[in-house]
XYZ file of C-alpha atoms in Angstrom:
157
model
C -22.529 46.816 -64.092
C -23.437 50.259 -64.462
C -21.346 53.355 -64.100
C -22.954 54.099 -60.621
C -22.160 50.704 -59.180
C -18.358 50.742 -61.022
C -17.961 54.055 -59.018
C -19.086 52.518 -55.660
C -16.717 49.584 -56.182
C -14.114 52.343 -56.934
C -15.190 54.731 -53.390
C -14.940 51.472 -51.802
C -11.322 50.402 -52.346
C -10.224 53.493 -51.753
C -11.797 53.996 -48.456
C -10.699 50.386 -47.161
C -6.378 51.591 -49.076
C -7.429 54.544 -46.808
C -8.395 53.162 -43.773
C -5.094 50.269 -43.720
C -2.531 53.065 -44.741
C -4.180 54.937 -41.288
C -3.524 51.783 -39.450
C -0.019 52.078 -40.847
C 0.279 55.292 -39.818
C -0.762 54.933 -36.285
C 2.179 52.449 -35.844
C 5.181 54.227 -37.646
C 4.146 57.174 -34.969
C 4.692 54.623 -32.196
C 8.016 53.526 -34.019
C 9.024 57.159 -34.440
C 8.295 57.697 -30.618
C 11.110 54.763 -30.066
C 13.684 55.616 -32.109
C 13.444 59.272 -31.183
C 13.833 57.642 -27.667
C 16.974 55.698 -28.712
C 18.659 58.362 -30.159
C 18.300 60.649 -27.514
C 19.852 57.823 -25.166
C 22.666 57.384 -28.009
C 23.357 61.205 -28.213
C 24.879 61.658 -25.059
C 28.096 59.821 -26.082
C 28.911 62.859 -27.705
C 28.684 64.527 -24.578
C 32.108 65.317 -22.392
C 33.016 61.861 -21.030
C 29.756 60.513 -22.932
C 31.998 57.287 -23.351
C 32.448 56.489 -19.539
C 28.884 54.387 -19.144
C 28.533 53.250 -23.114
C 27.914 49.935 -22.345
C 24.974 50.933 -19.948
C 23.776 53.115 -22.239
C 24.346 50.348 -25.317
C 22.140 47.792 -22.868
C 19.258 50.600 -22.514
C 19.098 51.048 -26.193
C 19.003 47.454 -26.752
C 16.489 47.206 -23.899
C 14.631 49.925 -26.324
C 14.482 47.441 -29.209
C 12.269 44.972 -27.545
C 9.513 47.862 -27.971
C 10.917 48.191 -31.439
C 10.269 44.315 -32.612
C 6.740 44.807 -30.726
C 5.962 47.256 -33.107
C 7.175 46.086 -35.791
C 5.379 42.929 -35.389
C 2.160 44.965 -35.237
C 3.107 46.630 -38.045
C 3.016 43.358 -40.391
C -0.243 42.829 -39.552
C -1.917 45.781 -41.095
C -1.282 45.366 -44.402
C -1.412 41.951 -46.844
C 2.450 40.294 -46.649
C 2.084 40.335 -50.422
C 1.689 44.299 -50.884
C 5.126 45.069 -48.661
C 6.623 47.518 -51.957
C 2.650 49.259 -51.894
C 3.064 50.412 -48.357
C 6.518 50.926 -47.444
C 6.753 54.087 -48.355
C 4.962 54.757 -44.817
C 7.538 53.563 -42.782
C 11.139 53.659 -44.959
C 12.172 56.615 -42.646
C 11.404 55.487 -39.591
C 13.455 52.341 -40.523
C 16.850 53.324 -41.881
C 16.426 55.587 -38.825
C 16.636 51.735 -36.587
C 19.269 50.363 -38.961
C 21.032 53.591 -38.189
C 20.582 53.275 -34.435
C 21.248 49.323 -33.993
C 24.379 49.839 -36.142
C 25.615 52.698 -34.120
C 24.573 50.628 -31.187
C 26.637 47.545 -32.565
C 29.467 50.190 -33.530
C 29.759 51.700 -29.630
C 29.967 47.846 -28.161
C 32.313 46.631 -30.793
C 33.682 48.994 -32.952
C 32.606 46.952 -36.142
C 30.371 47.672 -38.916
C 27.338 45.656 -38.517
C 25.937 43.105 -40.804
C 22.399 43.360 -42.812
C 21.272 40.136 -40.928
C 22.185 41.237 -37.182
C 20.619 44.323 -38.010
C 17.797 41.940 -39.000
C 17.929 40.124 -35.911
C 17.898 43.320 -33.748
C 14.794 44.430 -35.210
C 13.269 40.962 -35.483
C 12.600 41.105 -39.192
C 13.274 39.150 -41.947
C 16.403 39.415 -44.914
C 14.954 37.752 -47.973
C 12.072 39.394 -49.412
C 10.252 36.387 -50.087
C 10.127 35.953 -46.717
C 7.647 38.519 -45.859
C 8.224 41.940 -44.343
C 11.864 42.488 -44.864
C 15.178 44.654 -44.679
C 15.874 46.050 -48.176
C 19.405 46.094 -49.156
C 18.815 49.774 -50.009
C 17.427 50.820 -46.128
C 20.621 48.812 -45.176
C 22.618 50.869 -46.503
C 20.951 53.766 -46.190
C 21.278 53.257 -42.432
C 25.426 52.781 -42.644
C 24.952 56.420 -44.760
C 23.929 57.845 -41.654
C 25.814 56.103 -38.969
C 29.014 57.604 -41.095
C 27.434 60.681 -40.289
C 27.564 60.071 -37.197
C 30.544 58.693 -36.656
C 32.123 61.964 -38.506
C 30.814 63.881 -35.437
C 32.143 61.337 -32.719
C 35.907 61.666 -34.363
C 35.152 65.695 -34.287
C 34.089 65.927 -30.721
C-alpha cells in the first residue's frame, strides 16, 4: 500500500468518525431541547405556592420523558453498541441533566431518593454495561450531586 492510499484510508475514517459524531450531535440537541423543557416545568415549584399542583406538574414531566426514551432510542442507533465509552462524551451532560430531573421528579411525588434502575426505567435505558447503551454508575450519581443542589434551594425558599 503506498503512502497515498494509507492516507486516503486515514481521510476516510475520519470523515465517516466525523459524520456519526454529527449524527450524535443532532440528537443530544433534541435531548437538550427536552430536558431544558422539563426543567423549566420543574422550576416553578420553587415558585410561591409552587407545591399546590406538584403532582400535575410531576405527570407533565413524566409525560416529557416519553420524548426523552424516543430520543434516546434514536440515539443508540447512531453509533456501533460496542463503541458506547468512544462517544459518550457527546451526550454525558445532557444525561446526568435527566437523572437529575427524573430523580427530582421521583423526589417531588415521593420524597425518596431514587434508585439507579428506576432512573433506568424512566429513561428506558439499560443498567449493566454489557447490555448495550447504559446508565454509568458515575452519571448516577452525578445526577443525585445535582438534585442535592436542588433540593438545598427548595429547603431555602
Amino acid at each position: 500500500m503506498s503512502v497515498t492510499d494509507l492516507f486516503s484510508v486515514i481521510q476516510s475514517s475520519l470523515s465517516a468518525d466525523q459524520d456519526v459524531r454529527e449524527e450524535i450531535r443532532k440528537v443530544v440537541q433534541v435531548l437538550e431541547q427536552t430536558a431544558r423543557e422539563i426543567l423549566t416545568l420543574l422550576q416553578t415549584v420553587h415558585q410561591t405556592s409552587g407545591l399546590k399542583d406538584v403532582t400535575k406538574k410531576c405527570q407533565k414531566a413524566r409525560e416529557h420523558f416519553a420524548a426523552v426514551r424516543s430520543q434516546l432510542d434514536e440515539l443508540k442507533t447512531k453509533f456501533p453498541a460496542d463503541q458506547y465509552y468512544r462517544f459518550n462524551e457527546h451526550w454525558r451532560f445532557v444525561l446526568q441533566r435527566l437523572i437529575f430531573l427524573a430523580a427530582f421528579v421521583v423526589y417531588l411525588e415521593s420524597e425518596t431518593l431514587v434508585t439507579r434502575e428506576a432512573v433506568a426505567g424512566i429513561l428506558g435505558i439499560e443498567v449493566h454495561r454489557e447490555k448495550g447503551f447504559h446508565l454509568d454508575i458515575e452519571d448516577y450519581l452525578s445526577g443525585l450531586l445535582i438534585l442535592a443542589n436542588e433540593l438545598v434551594r427548595q429547603s431555602n425558599d
